[in-house]
DNA sequence: GAGTTTGAAACT
DNA sequence: CAGTTTCAAACTC
């Protein structure tokens, strides 16, 4: 059983990969999610066989790398792995070593389980390595229902390795092999059942992609104690190479203790790839980090919550509320873009791979992922007028476009998502056969035009949906229910090295990047073995607010409330 | 790599 | 809550 625990931790790391797999599974299977019964997803642990275990990790070798240049500027003490990029890099390393890991997989409701077992070759994943971290969507196309992204995410490599972008088609990854139990490389085993008892304690997801850094612990509780153990250094194992691959922040003045820092914002410690100066976001300064974090959280409870949530399905299943359906994924707080027309990553919505929503206050929005207007609802009259008049934010003409167009499809997700209409994309999302297939909505001209014309209609149509939740939530207090906390386990998790920590259950927090995992409402909760914290209702879920809260509080509490101090 | 642009975060 | 400043990423060259 211990193994399980360990696995869990590992899982966290790999989570992404797993997620990816799952998604694929799901996808392949097909099923699209539609298949899913509903929501209840379950979590499975799957084992990847990687190689041996890390226990060894401490190997001497590490030293070499450790040195790491940056000491001064950043001393990252961390270990290593720093970069496991988001995704799959881990795998690679593993290949070499062969470790087994388990991943959590969320499964969709019951039926699915069978399919669950598929395996993916590691290689595939590895390819993606860094993938772009941020784009969450990629990784989890449909498999999971809800996902929360932290916009901040980290990891990502900016440009460098983007190649990975999509999951390499090649691999395709998962083969349905039945149970391969171990493959040398790493495959997933399906353990479907295991996990049942495994008891996982918690874990939700991976932390950051790059993980290595490890998230911080938000909880203090035990934190102080053990958290850091130096030994872990596993180095990337071999990966060193890419060390850079995942670059993360490069803060100069914030000491990485403000939300300006992507690492901090994502809930992870800075690590090797960071090129920050005067960094305080390291395990050694854990106390400072935690206290700062609390302050910020106090000020804005949602500060560390995933900024973007994606629910793919939305309405499919009965959806609980037809109303919600609409958007499925959106940036919670919305963007406020003025000049970028939401066509570049300056826009958090775009960056997060989601369309703009009614929460956005952007001007001349051309978000390739769709957009919902909203603004205040305009009376019909207004609408028309607006359409004509340039005023309307959304419909701008081509003026900007030209500029924006330039890149055309940058965003990885775009490829994935065929968005047609502004928001239908949800549905489309589900449908996506594979990642690669579809192309973006092609925001550029064509689309714009159409949108324009149709816009009015579209909007109208769409609007109906939106309101209920949003309004509610909004009115509520702005913050919905979600549970903001993100905690990551201290390094341990990331490192996986130790298991020890899990006092209560810590949970890891959601994924910054990609998989957000929020299983979504219904499923979500159930899923979690014990209590995983997912952000319960990012989406606004039904009302469960109260209920949720209670639950949340349970785990959420730890972070803030408990405060060590 | 340096320099510019951008919009969120922080501050007032 | 709005206006301003600060900040680091995204982007450009
Ligand atoms: Zn930083
Ligand atoms: Zn950093
Ligand atoms: Zn830092
Ligand atoms: Zn925007
Ligand atoms: Zn937006
Ligand atoms: Zn927009």
Coordinates of C-alpha atoms (C1' of nucleotides) and ligand atoms in Angstrom, one line a residue:
Chain A
X1 CA 0.0 0.0 0.0
X2 CA 2.7 2.3 0.7
X3 CA 3.4 2.1 -2.7
X4 CA 0.2 3.6 -3.4
X5 CA 0.8 6.5 -1.5
X6 CA 3.9 7.0 -3.2
X7 CA 2.3 6.5 -6.3
X8 CA 0.0 9.2 -5.4
X9 CA 2.5 11.7 -5.1
X10 CA 4.0 10.7 -8.2
X11 CA 0.8 10.8 -9.7
X12 CA 0.7 14.3 -9.0
X13 CA 3.6 14.9 -10.9
X14 CA 2.5 13.0 -13.7
X15 CA -0.9 14.0 -13.4
X16 CA -0.7 15.8 -16.4
X17 CA 0.4 13.1 -18.4
X18 CA -2.2 11.0 -17.0
X19 CA -4.7 13.5 -17.7
X20 CA -3.5 13.5 -21.0
X21 CA -3.9 9.9 -21.4
X22 CA -7.2 9.9 -20.0
X23 CA -8.3 12.5 -22.1
X24 CA -7.2 10.5 -24.8
X25 CA -8.8 7.6 -23.6
X26 CA -11.9 9.3 -23.3
X27 CA -11.5 10.7 -26.5
X28 CA -10.8 7.7 -28.2
X29 CA -13.2 5.9 -26.7
X30 CA -15.2 8.0 -27.5
X31 CA -16.8 8.9 -26.8
X32 CA -16.8 11.6 -26.2
X33 CA -17.7 12.5 -23.3
X34 CA -21.0 12.2 -24.2
X35 CA -20.6 8.9 -23.2
X36 CA -20.0 9.8 -19.8
X37 CA -22.8 9.1 -17.8
X38 CA -22.7 11.9 -16.1
X39 CA -20.8 13.1 -14.2
X40 CA -19.6 11.1 -11.8
X41 CA -16.2 10.6 -12.5
X42 CA -14.1 8.4 -10.7
X43 CA -10.6 8.5 -10.0
X44 CA -8.4 5.8 -10.9
X45 CA -4.9 5.4 -10.2
X46 CA -3.0 4.2 -12.9
X47 CA 0.4 3.1 -12.7
X48 CA 2.9 4.1 -15.0
X49 CA 5.7 2.0 -15.0
X50 CA 8.5 3.9 -15.1
X51 CA 11.3 2.4 -13.7
X52 CA 12.3 1.9 -10.5
X53 CA 11.8 4.1 -7.9
X54 CA 13.0 7.1 -7.0
X55 CA 13.9 6.2 -3.7
X56 CA 17.3 6.1 -4.8
X57 CA 17.1 9.4 -6.1
X58 CA 19.5 10.8 -4.0
X59 CA 22.1 9.7 -6.1
X60 CA 25.3 11.3 -6.2
X61 CA 25.1 12.3 -9.6
X62 CA 23.0 15.1 -9.0
X63 CA 25.5 17.2 -7.8
X64 CA 26.7 18.0 -11.0
X65 CA 23.7 19.5 -12.0
X66 CA 22.9 21.0 -9.0
X67 CA 25.3 23.5 -9.2
X68 CA 23.1 25.3 -11.4
X69 CA 24.3 28.5 -12.4
X70 CA 22.0 30.7 -11.0
X71 CA 22.7 30.4 -7.6
X72 CA 23.1 33.9 -6.9
X73 CA 20.2 35.2 -8.6
X74 CA 18.1 32.5 -7.7
X75 CA 19.2 30.0 -5.7
X76 CA 17.0 27.5 -6.3
X77 CA 17.4 25.0 -4.0
X78 CA 15.1 22.8 -5.1
X79 CA 15.6 20.0 -6.6
X80 CA 15.1 19.1 -9.3
X81 CA 13.3 18.1 -11.4
X82 CA 12.6 21.1 -11.9
X83 CA 11.4 21.0 -14.8
X84 CA 9.4 18.5 -15.6
X85 CA 7.6 20.3 -17.9
X86 CA 4.4 20.1 -17.9
X87 CA 3.7 17.2 -19.2
X88 CA 5.3 14.5 -19.9
X89 CA 8.7 15.1 -19.4
X90 CA 8.6 13.1 -16.6
X91 CA 8.2 10.3 -18.5
X92 CA 11.2 10.5 -20.2
X93 CA 13.3 10.5 -17.3
X94 CA 11.5 7.7 -16.1
X95 CA 12.2 5.7 -19.0
X96 CA 15.6 5.6 -18.0
X97 CA 15.0 4.9 -14.5
X98 CA 11.9 3.1 -14.6
X99 CA 9.8 4.1 -12.0
X100 CA 6.4 3.4 -11.5
X101 CA 4.0 5.9 -10.8
X102 CA 0.4 6.0 -10.5
X103 CA -1.6 8.6 -11.8
X104 CA -4.9 9.6 -11.0
X105 CA -7.3 9.5 -13.6
X106 CA -10.6 10.8 -13.5
X107 CA -12.9 8.7 -15.1
X108 CA -16.1 9.4 -16.1
X109 CA -18.8 7.8 -14.7
X110 CA -19.0 4.4 -14.4
X111 CA -19.1 2.8 -17.6
X112 CA -16.0 4.1 -18.6
X113 CA -13.9 2.1 -16.5
X114 CA -13.3 -0.5 -18.9
X115 CA -11.9 1.6 -21.3
X116 CA -9.9 3.0 -18.8
X117 CA -7.3 0.8 -19.3
X118 CA -5.3 1.8 -22.0
X119 CA -1.8 2.4 -22.1
X120 CA 0.2 5.0 -23.7
X121 CA 3.5 4.7 -24.6
X122 CA 5.6 7.0 -22.9
X123 CA 7.3 8.1 -25.7
X124 CA 4.4 9.8 -26.9
X125 CA 4.1 11.8 -24.1
X126 CA 7.5 12.5 -23.7
X127 CA 7.4 14.2 -26.8
X128 CA 5.3 16.8 -25.6
X129 CA 7.4 17.5 -22.9
X130 CA 7.1 20.9 -22.2
X131 CA 4.4 21.6 -24.1
X132 CA 3.2 24.7 -23.6
X133 CA 2.3 24.6 -20.5
X134 CA -0.2 26.8 -20.2
X135 CA -2.5 25.7 -22.5
X136 CA -4.4 23.5 -20.6
X137 CA -6.8 22.7 -22.9
X138 CA -4.6 20.8 -24.9
X139 CA -4.0 18.4 -22.5
X140 CA -7.3 17.7 -21.6
X141 CA -9.5 18.0 -24.2
X142 CA -12.3 16.3 -23.3
X143 CA -11.7 13.8 -21.0
X144 CA -12.2 15.6 -18.1
X145 CA -15.0 17.7 -17.7
X146 CA -14.1 20.5 -15.9
X147 CA -10.9 21.8 -15.6
X148 CA -9.5 24.7 -13.9
X149 CA -6.7 26.4 -15.2
X150 CA -4.6 28.6 -13.4
X151 CA -3.8 31.0 -15.8
X152 CA -0.7 31.5 -14.3
X153 CA 0.4 28.4 -14.8
X154 CA 3.7 28.2 -15.0
X155 CA 5.7 26.4 -16.9
X156 CA 5.3 27.0 -20.0
X157 CA 7.8 27.5 -22.2
X158 CA 7.5 30.3 -24.0
X159 CA 8.7 29.7 -27.2
X160 CA 11.3 27.5 -27.2
X161 CA 10.0 24.3 -27.1
X162 CA 6.7 24.8 -28.2
X163 CA 7.0 22.2 -30.5
X164 CA 5.4 20.0 -28.3
X165 CA 2.4 21.7 -28.6
X166 CA 0.2 19.2 -29.4
X167 CA 0.4 16.0 -28.4
X168 CA 2.2 14.5 -30.9
X169 CA 0.0 12.8 -33.0
X170 CA 2.3 10.2 -33.4
X171 CA 1.9 8.6 -30.6
X172 CA -1.3 8.6 -30.1
X173 CA -0.6 7.4 -27.3
X174 CA -2.8 5.2 -25.8
X175 CA -3.3 1.9 -27.0
X176 CA -5.8 0.0 -25.6
X177 CA -3.9 -2.7 -24.4
X178 CA -5.5 -4.4 -21.8
X179 CA -3.5 -4.7 -19.1
X180 CA -0.2 -4.4 -19.7
X181 CA 1.1 -4.4 -16.5
X182 CA 4.3 -3.4 -16.8
X183 CA 5.9 -2.2 -19.6
X184 CA 9.1 -1.3 -19.5
X185 CA 8.6 2.0 -20.5
X186 CA 5.9 3.3 -18.9
X187 CA 2.7 2.7 -19.6
X188 CA -0.3 3.0 -17.8
X189 CA -1.5 0.3 -16.2
X190 CA -4.8 0.4 -15.5
X191 CA -5.5 -0.1 -12.2
X192 CA -8.7 0.8 -12.2
X193 CA -9.7 -0.8 -9.3
X194 CA -6.9 -0.3 -7.2
X195 CA -7.4 3.0 -6.7
X196 CA -10.4 2.3 -5.0
X197 CA -8.9 1.4 -2.0
X198 CA -5.8 3.0 -2.5
X199 CA -7.1 5.5 -0.6
X200 CA -5.6 8.0 -2.1
X201 CA -5.4 10.6 -0.1
X202 CA -5.7 13.2 -2.0
X203 CA -4.2 14.3 -4.7
X204 CA -5.6 15.9 -7.2
X205 CA -3.5 16.8 -9.7
X206 CA -0.3 17.7 -10.7
X207 CA 1.0 20.6 -9.9
X208 CA 2.6 22.5 -12.1
X209 CA 3.7 21.2 -15.0
X210 CA 7.0 21.7 -14.5
X211 CA 6.7 20.6 -11.4
X212 CA 9.5 20.4 -10.1
X213 CA 9.2 23.2 -8.2
X214 CA 6.8 21.9 -6.3
X215 CA 4.1 23.6 -5.0
X216 CA 4.1 25.0 -2.0
X217 CA 2.3 23.9 0.8
X218 CA -0.1 25.9 1.6
X219 CA -0.9 24.4 4.6
X220 CA 1.0 25.0 7.1
X221 CA 0.3 22.6 9.4
X222 CA 2.9 20.3 9.0
X223 CA 4.7 22.2 6.8
X224 CA 7.0 23.5 9.0
X225 CA 8.1 20.3 9.9
X226 CA 9.3 18.4 7.3
X227 CA 8.6 19.8 4.4
X228 CA 11.7 20.3 2.9
X229 CA 14.1 17.8 2.8
X230 CA 17.0 18.5 1.0
X231 CA 17.8 15.3 0.0
X232 CA 15.5 14.9 -2.6
X233 CA 17.3 16.1 -5.3
X234 CA 16.6 14.0 -8.0
X235 CA 17.6 15.9 -10.6
X236 CA 16.0 15.8 -13.5
X237 CA 17.6 12.9 -14.1
X238 CA 18.6 13.1 -17.1
X239 CA 16.7 15.5 -18.4
X240 CA 18.8 18.0 -17.6
X241 CA 18.8 18.9 -20.9
X242 CA 15.9 20.5 -21.0
X243 CA 16.3 22.2 -18.0
X244 CA 15.5 25.2 -19.6
X245 CA 12.8 24.0 -21.4
X246 CA 10.6 25.1 -19.0
X247 CA 11.4 28.4 -18.1
X248 CA 9.4 30.0 -15.6
X249 CA 9.5 33.4 -14.1
X250 CA 12.1 36.0 -14.4
X251 CA 11.0 38.4 -11.8
X252 CA 13.2 41.2 -10.8
X253 CA 11.5 43.2 -8.3
X254 CA 8.8 41.2 -6.8
X255 CA 10.9 38.7 -5.1
X256 CA 8.5 36.2 -6.4
X257 CA 6.1 36.9 -3.7
X258 CA 3.5 38.7 -5.5
X259 CA 1.1 37.6 -8.1
X260 CA 3.2 39.2 -10.6
X261 CA 5.3 36.1 -10.3
X262 CA 3.9 33.3 -12.3
X263 CA 5.4 30.8 -10.1
X264 CA 4.0 32.3 -7.0
X265 CA 0.7 32.8 -8.5
X266 CA 0.6 29.3 -9.6
X267 CA 1.4 28.1 -6.2
X268 CA 4.7 26.7 -6.8
X269 CA 8.1 27.5 -5.7
X270 CA 10.6 28.9 -8.1
X271 CA 13.0 26.5 -9.4
X272 CA 15.9 26.1 -11.6
X273 CA 14.4 27.3 -14.7
X274 CA 13.4 30.5 -13.2
X275 CA 15.6 33.4 -13.7
X276 CA 14.3 35.5 -11.0
X277 CA 16.3 37.8 -8.8
X278 CA 16.1 38.1 -5.2
X279 CA 13.7 35.3 -5.1
X280 CA 12.0 34.5 -1.9
X281 CA 9.7 31.9 -3.3
X282 CA 11.7 29.0 -2.3
X283 CA 11.3 26.3 0.1
X284 CA 13.8 27.8 2.4
X285 CA 11.7 30.7 2.8
X286 CA 8.6 28.8 3.2
X287 CA 7.3 30.7 6.0
X288 CA 7.5 33.9 4.2
X289 CA 6.0 32.4 1.2
X290 CA 3.1 31.1 3.1
X291 CA 2.4 34.1 5.1
X292 CA 2.6 36.2 2.0
X293 CA 0.3 34.0 0.3
X294 CA -2.2 34.1 3.1
X295 CA -2.2 37.8 3.0
X296 CA -2.9 37.9 -0.6
X297 CA -5.5 35.3 -0.3
X298 CA -7.1 37.2 2.4
X299 CA -7.2 40.2 0.3
X300 CA -8.6 38.3 -2.6
X301 CA -9.7 34.8 -1.9
X302 CA -9.7 34.0 -5.5
X303 CA -6.2 35.1 -6.0
X304 CA -4.9 31.6 -6.3
X305 CA -7.9 30.0 -7.7
X306 CA -7.6 28.9 -11.2
X307 CA -8.4 31.7 -13.4
X308 CA -9.8 29.8 -16.1
X309 CA -12.1 27.0 -15.8
X310 CA -13.2 24.8 -18.5
X311 CA -16.0 22.6 -18.4
X312 CA -16.4 20.9 -21.4
X313 CA -19.4 19.4 -21.2
X314 CA -21.6 21.6 -19.8
X315 CA -24.8 20.7 -20.8
X316 CA -24.4 17.5 -22.1
X317 CA -25.5 15.5 -19.7
X318 CA -28.4 16.7 -18.3
X319 CA -26.5 19.1 -17.2
X320 CA -27.6 20.1 -14.4
X321 CA -28.5 23.3 -15.5
X322 CA -29.2 23.9 -18.8
X323 CA -28.4 27.3 -18.2
X324 CA -24.9 26.9 -17.6
X325 CA -24.3 25.2 -20.4
X326 CA -23.2 27.9 -22.3
X327 CA -20.0 28.7 -21.6
X328 CA -18.4 26.1 -20.3
X329 CA -15.1 27.4 -20.0
X330 CA -14.2 30.8 -19.3
X331 CA -12.0 33.0 -17.5
X332 CA -13.5 33.8 -14.3
X333 CA -12.8 37.3 -13.8
X334 CA -12.7 38.1 -17.3
X335 CA -10.1 40.2 -19.1
X336 CA -9.9 43.9 -19.6
X337 CA -8.0 44.1 -22.8
X338 CA -8.0 47.3 -24.6
X339 CA -5.5 47.0 -27.4
X340 CA -4.9 43.4 -28.0
X341 CA -8.4 42.6 -29.1
X342 CA -8.0 39.5 -27.1
X343 CA -6.0 38.0 -29.9
X344 CA -2.8 37.7 -28.2
X345 CA -1.6 36.2 -25.0
X346 CA -1.7 39.5 -23.3
X347 CA -5.3 38.5 -22.9
X348 CA -5.7 36.0 -20.1
X349 CA -8.7 34.6 -21.7
X350 CA -7.0 33.9 -24.9
X351 CA -3.9 32.7 -23.1
X352 CA -6.0 30.3 -21.1
X353 CA -7.6 29.0 -24.2
X354 CA -11.0 30.2 -23.5
X355 CA -13.3 32.6 -25.1
X356 CA -14.2 35.9 -23.5
X357 CA -17.3 35.9 -21.4
X358 CA -19.7 38.3 -20.0
X359 CA -17.3 38.9 -17.3
X360 CA -14.8 40.4 -19.6
X361 CA -14.6 44.0 -20.2
X362 CA -12.5 43.9 -23.3
X363 CA -12.8 46.2 -26.1
X364 CA -13.0 45.1 -29.6
X365 CA -12.8 41.6 -28.6
X366 CA -11.8 39.1 -31.2
X367 CA -11.0 36.3 -29.1
X368 CA -10.5 33.3 -31.3
X369 CA -11.9 31.1 -28.7
X370 CA -15.1 32.8 -28.9
X371 CA -16.7 35.5 -27.0
X372 CA -19.8 36.1 -25.3
X373 CA -20.9 39.4 -25.1
X374 CA -22.7 40.4 -22.5
X375 CA -21.7 43.5 -21.3
X376 CA -24.7 44.4 -19.8
X377 CA -27.3 43.0 -21.7
X378 CA -28.2 45.2 -24.3
X379 CA -31.7 45.6 -25.2
X380 CA -32.3 44.4 -28.5
X381 CA -32.4 47.8 -29.8
X382 CA -29.1 48.6 -28.6
X383 CA -27.8 45.6 -30.1
X384 CA -28.6 46.5 -33.5
X385 CA -27.3 49.9 -33.1
X386 CA -24.2 48.7 -31.8
X387 CA -23.7 46.4 -34.4
X388 CA -23.6 49.2 -36.7
X389 CA -21.8 51.4 -34.7
X390 CA -18.3 50.6 -33.9
X391 CA -18.9 51.2 -30.3
X392 CA -19.6 47.8 -29.6
X393 CA -16.7 46.3 -28.3
X394 CA -17.0 43.1 -29.9
X395 CA -17.6 43.8 -33.2
X396 CA -14.9 45.8 -34.3
X397 CA -14.1 45.9 -37.8
X398 CA -11.2 44.8 -39.4
X399 CA -9.1 47.5 -38.3
X400 CA -7.3 45.8 -35.7
X401 CA -7.6 42.6 -37.2
X402 CA -5.0 43.2 -39.5
X403 CA -2.5 43.6 -36.9
X404 CA -3.7 40.9 -34.8
X405 CA -4.0 38.6 -37.5
X406 CA -0.5 38.4 -37.9
X407 CA 0.0 35.4 -36.0
X408 CA -3.1 33.9 -36.9
X409 CA -3.2 30.8 -35.1
X410 CA -0.8 31.0 -32.4
X411 CA -2.4 29.5 -29.7
X412 CA -2.1 25.9 -29.6
X413 CA -5.5 25.4 -28.5
X414 CA -6.9 26.9 -31.4
X415 CA -5.9 24.1 -33.4
X416 CA -7.7 21.9 -31.2
X417 CA -10.7 23.7 -31.0
X418 CA -12.8 24.2 -33.8
X419 CA -14.8 26.8 -32.6
X420 CA -17.2 28.0 -34.8
X421 CA -19.5 30.1 -33.3
X422 CA -18.6 31.8 -30.5
X423 CA -19.5 29.6 -28.0
X424 CA -20.6 26.5 -29.4
X425 CA -17.3 25.5 -29.1
X426 CA -18.1 23.7 -26.1
X427 CA -19.9 21.3 -27.9
X428 CA -17.3 21.2 -30.5
X429 CA -14.9 20.6 -28.0
X430 CA -16.4 17.5 -27.1
X431 CA -16.5 16.4 -30.4
X432 CA -13.0 16.9 -31.3
X433 CA -11.7 13.8 -32.6
X434 CA -8.3 14.3 -31.9
X435 CA -6.4 17.1 -31.1
X436 CA -4.9 17.9 -34.2
X437 CA -7.7 17.7 -36.4
X438 CA -9.6 20.6 -36.2
X439 CA -8.5 23.9 -36.8
X440 CA -9.2 27.0 -35.2
X441 CA -12.0 28.8 -35.7
X442 CA -10.1 30.8 -37.8
X443 CA -10.6 33.9 -36.2
X444 CA -9.3 36.0 -38.8
X445 CA -11.3 37.7 -41.2
X446 CA -13.7 35.2 -42.3
X447 CA -14.8 34.5 -39.0
X448 CA -15.0 37.9 -38.0
X449 CA -17.2 38.7 -40.6
X450 CA -19.5 36.0 -40.0
X451 CA -19.4 36.6 -36.4
X452 CA -20.3 40.1 -37.0
X453 CA -23.2 39.5 -38.9
X454 CA -24.3 36.7 -36.9
X455 CA -23.2 38.2 -33.9
X456 CA -26.2 39.9 -33.1
X457 CA -28.1 36.8 -33.4
X458 CA -25.6 34.7 -31.7
X459 CA -25.5 36.9 -28.9
X460 CA -29.1 36.9 -28.5
X461 CA -29.3 33.3 -28.6
X462 CA -26.6 32.8 -26.3
X463 CA -27.4 35.2 -23.8
X464 CA -30.3 33.5 -22.5
X465 CA -28.1 31.0 -21.1
X466 CA -25.7 32.9 -19.4
X467 CA -27.2 34.8 -16.9
X468 CA -28.4 32.7 -14.3
X469 CA -25.3 31.6 -12.9
X470 CA -23.2 34.3 -13.5
X471 CA -25.5 36.7 -12.2
X472 CA -25.9 34.7 -9.1
X473 CA -22.4 34.3 -8.5
X474 CA -21.6 37.7 -9.3
X475 CA -24.1 39.1 -7.2
X476 CA -23.2 36.8 -4.6
X477 CA -20.1 38.3 -3.9
X478 CA -18.0 38.0 -6.5
X479 CA -16.5 35.1 -5.5
X480 CA -18.2 32.2 -6.0
X481 CA -17.9 29.3 -4.3
X482 CA -14.9 28.0 -5.4
X483 CA -12.4 27.0 -3.2
X484 CA -9.6 28.8 -3.9
X485 CA -7.0 27.1 -2.3
X486 CA -4.4 25.6 -4.0
X487 CA -2.1 23.8 -2.2
X488 CA 0.5 22.0 -3.3
X489 CA 2.4 19.8 -1.5
X490 CA 5.6 20.8 -0.7
X491 CA 8.2 19.5 -2.5
X492 CA 7.6 16.2 -1.4
X493 CA 5.1 15.9 -3.8
X494 CA 6.8 17.1 -6.5
X495 CA 9.6 15.1 -5.8
X496 CA 7.8 12.3 -5.0
X497 CA 10.4 11.2 -2.9
X498 CA 8.8 11.1 0.2
X499 CA 5.6 10.0 1.1
X500 CA 5.5 10.9 4.5
X501 CA 3.6 13.9 4.4
X502 CA 0.2 13.5 4.3
X503 CA -1.0 14.2 7.5
X504 CA -4.3 14.8 6.8
X505 CA -4.6 14.7 3.6
X506 CA -3.2 17.2 1.9
X507 CA -4.3 17.8 -1.2
X508 CA -2.7 19.0 -4.0
X509 CA -4.0 21.5 -5.7
X510 CA -5.3 21.8 -9.0
X511 CA -3.5 22.2 -11.8
X512 CA -2.4 25.1 -12.8
X513 CA -1.9 24.5 -16.1
X514 CA -3.5 22.1 -17.6
X515 CA -5.6 19.8 -16.2
X516 CA -7.7 21.3 -14.1
X517 CA -9.4 18.8 -13.1
X518 CA -12.2 19.8 -11.6
X519 CA -14.3 17.0 -12.0
X520 CA -16.9 18.9 -11.9
X521 CA -19.5 19.2 -9.8
X522 CA -21.1 16.1 -9.2
X523 CA -18.6 13.9 -10.2
X524 CA -16.0 15.9 -8.7
X525 CA -16.9 15.4 -5.3
X526 CA -17.5 11.9 -5.4
X527 CA -14.5 11.3 -7.1
X528 CA -12.3 12.2 -4.7
X529 CA -11.5 9.6 -2.6
X530 CA -11.3 11.3 0.4
X531 CA -11.7 14.7 -0.1
X532 CA -10.0 16.2 -2.7
X533 CA -10.3 19.6 -3.0
X534 CA -11.1 20.3 -6.3
X535 CA -12.4 23.5 -6.8
X536 CA -15.8 22.6 -6.3
X537 CA -17.7 24.7 -8.1
X538 CA -15.7 26.8 -10.1
X539 CA -18.2 26.8 -12.5
X540 CA -20.7 28.0 -10.5
X541 CA -22.2 25.0 -10.2
X542 CA -25.4 24.7 -9.0
X543 CA -26.1 26.1 -5.8
X544 CA -24.4 23.8 -3.9
X545 CA -22.6 26.6 -2.7
X546 CA -23.4 26.1 0.8
X547 CA -22.8 22.5 0.6
X548 CA -19.7 23.0 -1.2
X549 CA -18.5 25.4 1.1
X550 CA -18.8 23.2 3.8
X551 CA -16.8 20.7 2.1
X552 CA -14.5 23.0 0.9
X553 CA -13.9 24.4 4.1
X554 CA -12.9 21.2 5.1
X555 CA -10.0 21.2 3.1
X556 CA -9.7 24.5 2.2
X557 CA -9.5 25.4 5.6
X558 CA -6.2 24.2 6.0
X559 CA -4.6 26.8 4.2
X560 CA -5.9 29.8 5.4
X561 CA -7.4 29.0 8.4
X562 CA -5.1 26.8 9.9
X563 CA -2.3 29.0 9.5
X564 CA 0.7 27.8 11.2
X565 CA 1.2 30.9 12.8
Chain B
dG1 C1' 19.3 40.1 -26.4
dA2 C1' 17.4 44.7 -26.0
dG3 C1' 13.5 47.3 -26.3
dT4 C1' 8.4 48.0 -26.6
dT5 C1' 3.7 46.9 -25.6
dT6 C1' 0.3 45.2 -22.8
dG7 C1' -2.9 44.4 -19.1
dA8 C1' -3.0 42.3 -14.5
dA9 C1' -1.6 43.3 -9.8
dA10 C1' -0.6 46.5 -6.5
dC11 C1' -1.1 50.7 -4.6
dT12 C1' -3.3 55.2 -3.5
Chain C
dC1 C1' -14.6 51.8 -6.5
dA2 C1' -11.8 54.4 -9.7
dG3 C1' -7.2 56.2 -11.0
dT4 C1' -2.4 55.6 -11.0
dT5 C1' 1.7 53.1 -10.6
dT6 C1' 4.3 48.9 -10.8
dC7 C1' 5.4 44.7 -12.8
dA8 C1' 6.7 40.9 -15.7
dA9 C1' 5.2 38.6 -19.5
dA10 C1' 4.2 38.8 -24.4
dC11 C1' 5.6 40.6 -28.2
dT12 C1' 8.6 43.0 -31.6
dC13 C1' 12.9 43.9 -33.8
Ligands
LIG1 ZN1 9.1 34.9 -9.9
LIG2 ZN1 9.9 31.4 -10.5
LIG3 ZN1 11.7 33.2 -8.0
LIG4 ZN1 -9.1 39.8 -23.4
LIG5 ZN1 -11.8 38.0 -22.0
LIG6 ZN1 -12.3 39.6 -25.1

